PDB file of C-alpha atoms in Angstrom:
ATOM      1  CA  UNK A   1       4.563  -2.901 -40.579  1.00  0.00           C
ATOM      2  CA  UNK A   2       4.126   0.235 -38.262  1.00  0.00           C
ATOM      3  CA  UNK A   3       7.427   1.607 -37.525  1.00  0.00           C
ATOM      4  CA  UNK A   4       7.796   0.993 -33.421  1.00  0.00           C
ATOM      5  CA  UNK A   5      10.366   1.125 -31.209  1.00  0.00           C
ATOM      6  CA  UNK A   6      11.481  -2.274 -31.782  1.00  0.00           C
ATOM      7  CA  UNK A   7      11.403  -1.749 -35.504  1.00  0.00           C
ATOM      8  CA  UNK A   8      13.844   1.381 -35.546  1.00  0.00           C
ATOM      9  CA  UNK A   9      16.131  -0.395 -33.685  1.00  0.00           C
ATOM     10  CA  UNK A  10      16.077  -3.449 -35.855  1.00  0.00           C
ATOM     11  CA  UNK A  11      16.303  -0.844 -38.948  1.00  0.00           C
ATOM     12  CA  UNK A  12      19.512   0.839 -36.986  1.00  0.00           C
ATOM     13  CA  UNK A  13      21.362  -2.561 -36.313  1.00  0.00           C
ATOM     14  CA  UNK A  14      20.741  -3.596 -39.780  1.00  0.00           C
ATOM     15  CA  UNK A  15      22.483  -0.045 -41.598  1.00  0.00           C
ATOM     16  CA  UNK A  16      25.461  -0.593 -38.506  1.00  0.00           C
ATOM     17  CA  UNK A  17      25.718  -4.300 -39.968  1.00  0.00           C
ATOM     18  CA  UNK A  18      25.785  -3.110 -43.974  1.00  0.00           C
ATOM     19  CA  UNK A  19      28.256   0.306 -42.720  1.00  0.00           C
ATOM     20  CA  UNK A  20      30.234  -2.554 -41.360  1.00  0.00           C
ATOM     21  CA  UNK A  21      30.305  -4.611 -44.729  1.00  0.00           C
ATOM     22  CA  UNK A  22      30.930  -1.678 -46.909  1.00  0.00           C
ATOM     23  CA  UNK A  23      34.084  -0.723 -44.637  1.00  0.00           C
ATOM     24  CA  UNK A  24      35.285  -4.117 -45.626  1.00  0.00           C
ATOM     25  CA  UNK A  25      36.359  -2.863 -48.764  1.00  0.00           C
ATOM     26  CA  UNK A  26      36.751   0.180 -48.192  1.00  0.00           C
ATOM     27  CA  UNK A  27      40.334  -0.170 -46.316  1.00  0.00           C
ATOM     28  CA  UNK A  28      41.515   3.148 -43.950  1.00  0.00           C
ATOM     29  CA  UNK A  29      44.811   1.025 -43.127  1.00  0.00           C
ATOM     30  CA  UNK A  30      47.440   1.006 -45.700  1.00  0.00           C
ATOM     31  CA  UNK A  31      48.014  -1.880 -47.712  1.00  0.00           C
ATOM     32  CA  UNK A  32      51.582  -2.455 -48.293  1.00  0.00           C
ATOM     33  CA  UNK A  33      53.140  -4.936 -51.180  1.00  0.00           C
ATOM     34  CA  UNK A  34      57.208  -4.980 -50.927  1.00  0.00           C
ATOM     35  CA  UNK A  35      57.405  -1.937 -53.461  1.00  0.00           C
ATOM     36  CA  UNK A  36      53.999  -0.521 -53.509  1.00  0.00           C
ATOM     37  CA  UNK A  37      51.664   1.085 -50.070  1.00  0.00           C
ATOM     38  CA  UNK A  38      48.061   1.552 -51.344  1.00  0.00           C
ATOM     39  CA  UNK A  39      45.958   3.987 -49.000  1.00  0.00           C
ATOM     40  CA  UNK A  40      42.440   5.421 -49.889  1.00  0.00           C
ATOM     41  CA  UNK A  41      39.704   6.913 -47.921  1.00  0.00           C
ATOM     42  CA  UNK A  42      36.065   7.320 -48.722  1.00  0.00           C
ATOM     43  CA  UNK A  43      33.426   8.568 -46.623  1.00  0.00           C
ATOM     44  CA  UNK A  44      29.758   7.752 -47.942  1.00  0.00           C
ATOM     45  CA  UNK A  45      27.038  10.324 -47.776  1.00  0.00           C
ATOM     46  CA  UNK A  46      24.703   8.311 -46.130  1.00  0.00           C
ATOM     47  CA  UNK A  47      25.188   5.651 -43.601  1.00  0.00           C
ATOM     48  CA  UNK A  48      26.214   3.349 -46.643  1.00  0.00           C
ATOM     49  CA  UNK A  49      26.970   3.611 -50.160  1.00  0.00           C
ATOM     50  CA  UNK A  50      28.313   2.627 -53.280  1.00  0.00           C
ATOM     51  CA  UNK A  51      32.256   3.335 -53.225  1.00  0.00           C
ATOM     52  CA  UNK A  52      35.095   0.955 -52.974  1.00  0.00           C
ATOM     53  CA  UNK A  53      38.437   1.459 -53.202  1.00  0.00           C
ATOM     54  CA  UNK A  54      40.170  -1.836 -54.164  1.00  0.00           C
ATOM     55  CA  UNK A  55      43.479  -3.568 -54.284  1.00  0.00           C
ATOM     56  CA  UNK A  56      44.849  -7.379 -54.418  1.00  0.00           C
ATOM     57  CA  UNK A  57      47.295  -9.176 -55.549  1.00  0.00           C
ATOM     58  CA  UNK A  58      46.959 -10.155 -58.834  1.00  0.00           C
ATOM     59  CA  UNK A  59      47.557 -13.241 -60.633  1.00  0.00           C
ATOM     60  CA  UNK A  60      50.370 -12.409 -62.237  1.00  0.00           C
ATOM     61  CA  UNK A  61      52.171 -11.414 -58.593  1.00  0.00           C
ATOM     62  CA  UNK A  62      51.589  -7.778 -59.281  1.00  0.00           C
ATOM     63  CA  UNK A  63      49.211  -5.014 -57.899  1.00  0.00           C
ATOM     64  CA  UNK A  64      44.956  -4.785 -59.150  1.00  0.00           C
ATOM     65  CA  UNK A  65      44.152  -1.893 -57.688  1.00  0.00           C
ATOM     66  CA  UNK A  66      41.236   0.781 -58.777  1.00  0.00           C
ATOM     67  CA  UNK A  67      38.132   2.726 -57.526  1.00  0.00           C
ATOM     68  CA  UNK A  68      34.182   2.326 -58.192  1.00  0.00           C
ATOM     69  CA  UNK A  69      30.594   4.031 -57.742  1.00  0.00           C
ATOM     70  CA  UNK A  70      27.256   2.451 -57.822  1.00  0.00           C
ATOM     71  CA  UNK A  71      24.605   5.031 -59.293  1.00  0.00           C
ATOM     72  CA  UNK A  72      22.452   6.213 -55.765  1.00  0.00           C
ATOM     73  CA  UNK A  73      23.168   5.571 -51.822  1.00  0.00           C
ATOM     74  CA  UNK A  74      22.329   3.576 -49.321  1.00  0.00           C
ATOM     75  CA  UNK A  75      21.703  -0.121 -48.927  1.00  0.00           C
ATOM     76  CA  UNK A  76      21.052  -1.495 -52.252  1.00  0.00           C
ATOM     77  CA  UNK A  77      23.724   0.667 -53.607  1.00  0.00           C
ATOM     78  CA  UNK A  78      25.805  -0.759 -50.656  1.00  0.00           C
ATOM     79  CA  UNK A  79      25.410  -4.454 -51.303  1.00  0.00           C
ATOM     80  CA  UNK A  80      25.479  -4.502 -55.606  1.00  0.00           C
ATOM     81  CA  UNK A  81      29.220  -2.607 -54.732  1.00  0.00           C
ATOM     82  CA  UNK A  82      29.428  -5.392 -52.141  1.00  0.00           C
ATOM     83  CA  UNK A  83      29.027  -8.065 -54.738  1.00  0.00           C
ATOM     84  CA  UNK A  84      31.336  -6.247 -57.412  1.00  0.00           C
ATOM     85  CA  UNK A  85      34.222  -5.967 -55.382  1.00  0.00           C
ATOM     86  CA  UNK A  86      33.972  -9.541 -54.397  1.00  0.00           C
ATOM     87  CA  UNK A  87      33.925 -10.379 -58.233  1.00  0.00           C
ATOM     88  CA  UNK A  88      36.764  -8.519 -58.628  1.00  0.00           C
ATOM     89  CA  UNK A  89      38.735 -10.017 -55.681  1.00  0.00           C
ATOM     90  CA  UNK A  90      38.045 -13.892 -56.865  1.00  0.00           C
ATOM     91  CA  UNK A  91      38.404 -12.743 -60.792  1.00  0.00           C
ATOM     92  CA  UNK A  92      41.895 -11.151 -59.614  1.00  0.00           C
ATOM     93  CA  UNK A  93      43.519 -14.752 -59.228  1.00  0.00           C
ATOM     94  CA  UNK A  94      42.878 -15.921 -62.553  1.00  0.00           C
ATOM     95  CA  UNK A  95      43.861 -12.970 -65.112  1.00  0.00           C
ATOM     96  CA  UNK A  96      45.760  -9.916 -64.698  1.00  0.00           C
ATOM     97  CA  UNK A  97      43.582  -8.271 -67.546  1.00  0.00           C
ATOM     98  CA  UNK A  98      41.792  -5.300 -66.122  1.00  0.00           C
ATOM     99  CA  UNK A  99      39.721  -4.926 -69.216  1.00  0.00           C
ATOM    100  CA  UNK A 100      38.523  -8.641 -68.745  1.00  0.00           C
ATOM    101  CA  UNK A 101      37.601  -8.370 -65.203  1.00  0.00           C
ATOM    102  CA  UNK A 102      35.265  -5.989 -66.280  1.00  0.00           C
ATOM    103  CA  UNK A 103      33.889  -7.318 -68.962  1.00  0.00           C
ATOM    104  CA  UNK A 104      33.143 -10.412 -66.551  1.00  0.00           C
ATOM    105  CA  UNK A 105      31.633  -7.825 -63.709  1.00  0.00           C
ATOM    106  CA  UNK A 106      29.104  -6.233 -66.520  1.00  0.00           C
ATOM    107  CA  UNK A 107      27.720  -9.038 -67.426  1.00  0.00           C
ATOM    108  CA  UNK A 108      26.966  -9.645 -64.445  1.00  0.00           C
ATOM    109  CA  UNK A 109      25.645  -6.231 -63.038  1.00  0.00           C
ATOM    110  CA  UNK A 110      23.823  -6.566 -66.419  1.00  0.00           C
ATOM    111  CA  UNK A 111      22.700 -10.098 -65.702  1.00  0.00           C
ATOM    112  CA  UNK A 112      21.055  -8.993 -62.067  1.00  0.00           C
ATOM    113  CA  UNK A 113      20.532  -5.364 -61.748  1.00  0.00           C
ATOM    114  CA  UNK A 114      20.749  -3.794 -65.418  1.00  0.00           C
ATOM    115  CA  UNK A 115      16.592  -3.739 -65.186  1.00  0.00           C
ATOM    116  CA  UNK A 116      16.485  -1.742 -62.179  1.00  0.00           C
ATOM    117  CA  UNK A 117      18.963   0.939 -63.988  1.00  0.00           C
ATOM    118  CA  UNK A 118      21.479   0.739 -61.587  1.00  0.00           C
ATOM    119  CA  UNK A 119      24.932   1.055 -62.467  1.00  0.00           C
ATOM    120  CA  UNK A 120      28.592   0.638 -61.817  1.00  0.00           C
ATOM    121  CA  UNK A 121      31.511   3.045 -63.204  1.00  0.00           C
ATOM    122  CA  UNK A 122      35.058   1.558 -62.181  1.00  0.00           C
ATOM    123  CA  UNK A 123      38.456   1.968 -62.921  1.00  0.00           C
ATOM    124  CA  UNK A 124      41.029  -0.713 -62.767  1.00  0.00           C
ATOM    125  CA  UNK A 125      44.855  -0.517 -62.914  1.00  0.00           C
ATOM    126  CA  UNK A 126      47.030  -3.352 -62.762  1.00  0.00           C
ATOM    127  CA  UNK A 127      50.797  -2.200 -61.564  1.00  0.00           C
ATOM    128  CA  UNK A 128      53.424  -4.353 -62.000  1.00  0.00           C
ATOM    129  CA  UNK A 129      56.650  -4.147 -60.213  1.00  0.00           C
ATOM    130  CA  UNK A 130      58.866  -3.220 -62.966  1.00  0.00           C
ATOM    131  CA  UNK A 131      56.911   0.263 -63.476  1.00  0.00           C
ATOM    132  CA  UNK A 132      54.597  -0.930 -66.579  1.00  0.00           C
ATOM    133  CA  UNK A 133      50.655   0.342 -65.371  1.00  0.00           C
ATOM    134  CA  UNK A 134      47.755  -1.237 -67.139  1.00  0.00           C
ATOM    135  CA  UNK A 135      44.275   0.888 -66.910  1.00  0.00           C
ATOM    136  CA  UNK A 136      41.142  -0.252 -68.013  1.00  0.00           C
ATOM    137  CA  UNK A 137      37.802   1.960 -67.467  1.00  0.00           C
ATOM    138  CA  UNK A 138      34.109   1.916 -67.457  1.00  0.00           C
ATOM    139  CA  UNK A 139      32.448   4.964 -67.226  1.00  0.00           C
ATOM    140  CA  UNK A 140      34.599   6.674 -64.176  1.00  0.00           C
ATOM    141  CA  UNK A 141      36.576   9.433 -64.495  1.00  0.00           C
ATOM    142  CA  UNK A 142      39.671   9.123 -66.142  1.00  0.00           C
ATOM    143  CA  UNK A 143      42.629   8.087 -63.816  1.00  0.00           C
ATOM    144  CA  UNK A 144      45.834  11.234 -64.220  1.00  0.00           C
ATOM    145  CA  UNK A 145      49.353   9.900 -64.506  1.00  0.00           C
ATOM    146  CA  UNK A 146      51.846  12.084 -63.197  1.00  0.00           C
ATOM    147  CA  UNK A 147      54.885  11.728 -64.704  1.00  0.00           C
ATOM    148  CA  UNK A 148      58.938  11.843 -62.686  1.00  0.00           C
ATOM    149  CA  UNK A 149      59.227  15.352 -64.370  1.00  0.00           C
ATOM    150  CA  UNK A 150      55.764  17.022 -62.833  1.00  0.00           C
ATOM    151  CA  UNK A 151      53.901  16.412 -66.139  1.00  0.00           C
ATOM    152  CA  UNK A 152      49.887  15.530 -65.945  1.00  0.00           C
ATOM    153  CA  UNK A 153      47.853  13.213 -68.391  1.00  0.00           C
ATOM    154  CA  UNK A 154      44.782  11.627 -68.428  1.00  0.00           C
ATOM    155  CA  UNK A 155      44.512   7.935 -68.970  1.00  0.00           C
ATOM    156  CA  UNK A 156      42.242   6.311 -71.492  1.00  0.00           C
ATOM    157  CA  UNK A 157      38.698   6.300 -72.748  1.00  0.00           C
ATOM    158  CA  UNK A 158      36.221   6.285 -69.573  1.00  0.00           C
ATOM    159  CA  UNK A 159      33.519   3.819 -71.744  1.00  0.00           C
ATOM    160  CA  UNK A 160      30.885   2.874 -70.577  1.00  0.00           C
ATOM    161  CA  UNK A 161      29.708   2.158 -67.430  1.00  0.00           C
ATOM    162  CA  UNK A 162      28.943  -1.445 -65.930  1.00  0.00           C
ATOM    163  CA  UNK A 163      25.439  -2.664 -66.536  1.00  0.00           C
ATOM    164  CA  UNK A 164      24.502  -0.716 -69.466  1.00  0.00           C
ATOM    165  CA  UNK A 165      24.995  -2.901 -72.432  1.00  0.00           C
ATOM    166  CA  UNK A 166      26.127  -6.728 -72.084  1.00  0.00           C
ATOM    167  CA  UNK A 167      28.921  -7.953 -73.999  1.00  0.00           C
ATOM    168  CA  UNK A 168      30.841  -4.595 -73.593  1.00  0.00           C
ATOM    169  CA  UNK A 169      34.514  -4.738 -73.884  1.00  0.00           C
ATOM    170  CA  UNK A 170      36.682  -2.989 -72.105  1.00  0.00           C
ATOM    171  CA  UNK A 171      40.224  -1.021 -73.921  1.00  0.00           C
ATOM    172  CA  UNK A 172      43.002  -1.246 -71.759  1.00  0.00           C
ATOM    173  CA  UNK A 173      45.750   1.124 -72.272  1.00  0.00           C
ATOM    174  CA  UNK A 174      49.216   1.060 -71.117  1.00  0.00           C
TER     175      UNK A 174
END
């Protein structure tokens, strides 16, 4: 349809409404646990994107916490993060195994938009209390662990990412 008045401001509404969703997991407040206070900011390119930071409780009691990318911007971008993270957030109660969560989420990125060659990369870290850090990755950068004395590493294997190849699984290092 010709783009009228009318239409750009149905157009506008609807990137305010998906800007709105995507801040939904994107959290500026902190997010404090008795022994842990998460924080992360991320400011898309375009009105929307594909970022997330996340963090729940896990089902184990502890911390899931991580970041991810969809391949592109805007809306469609926007709404396959939308429907990752809130994988991730119902998959959180029921393992604690950040390698399994994502071997869940490919299959389904695979399942729904691994035609269209979009893509996720992710990294998820499950923190327990007691100090022992879990990291499982697909395709993101790797995650650096600084040590008490100053010392830098970088965490496991980045893999692939999510909606490559079904039936990928994911290492998780400790």
């Amino acid at each position: 349809p010709p783009l009228t008045n009318d239409n750009q401001f149905k157009v506008r509404r609807e990137l305010e409404v998906a800007a709105d969703i995507q801040n939904s997991i994107l959290p500026e407040q902190a997010i404090t646990w008795e022994w842990l206070e998460f924080r992360g900011l991320c400011k898309p390119a375009t009105w929307v994107g594909g970022d997330a930071n996340l963090a729940m409780t896990a089902a184990d009691g502890a911390v899931l916490s991580g970041v991810a990318d969809v391949s592109g911007h805007g809306v469609s971008s926007a709404l396959l993060m939308n429907a990752f993270a809130t994988q991730v957030n119902a998959l959180a109660v029921t393992t604690d195994d950040p390698g399994r969560l994502l071997a869940v989420a490919n299959d389904l990125v695979c399942e729904r938009v691994g035609a269209m060659g979009m893509f996720v990369t992710a990294v998820l870290m499950h923190l327990h209390p007691n100090g022992r850090v879990r990291v499982a990755n697909a395709g993101h950068p790797a995650p650096i662990l600084v040590t008490a004395d100053g010392g830098t590493a970088l965490v496991g294997d980045p893999g692939l990412p999510l909606g490559v190849l079904s039936g990928e699984v994911f290492e998780v290092e400790e």
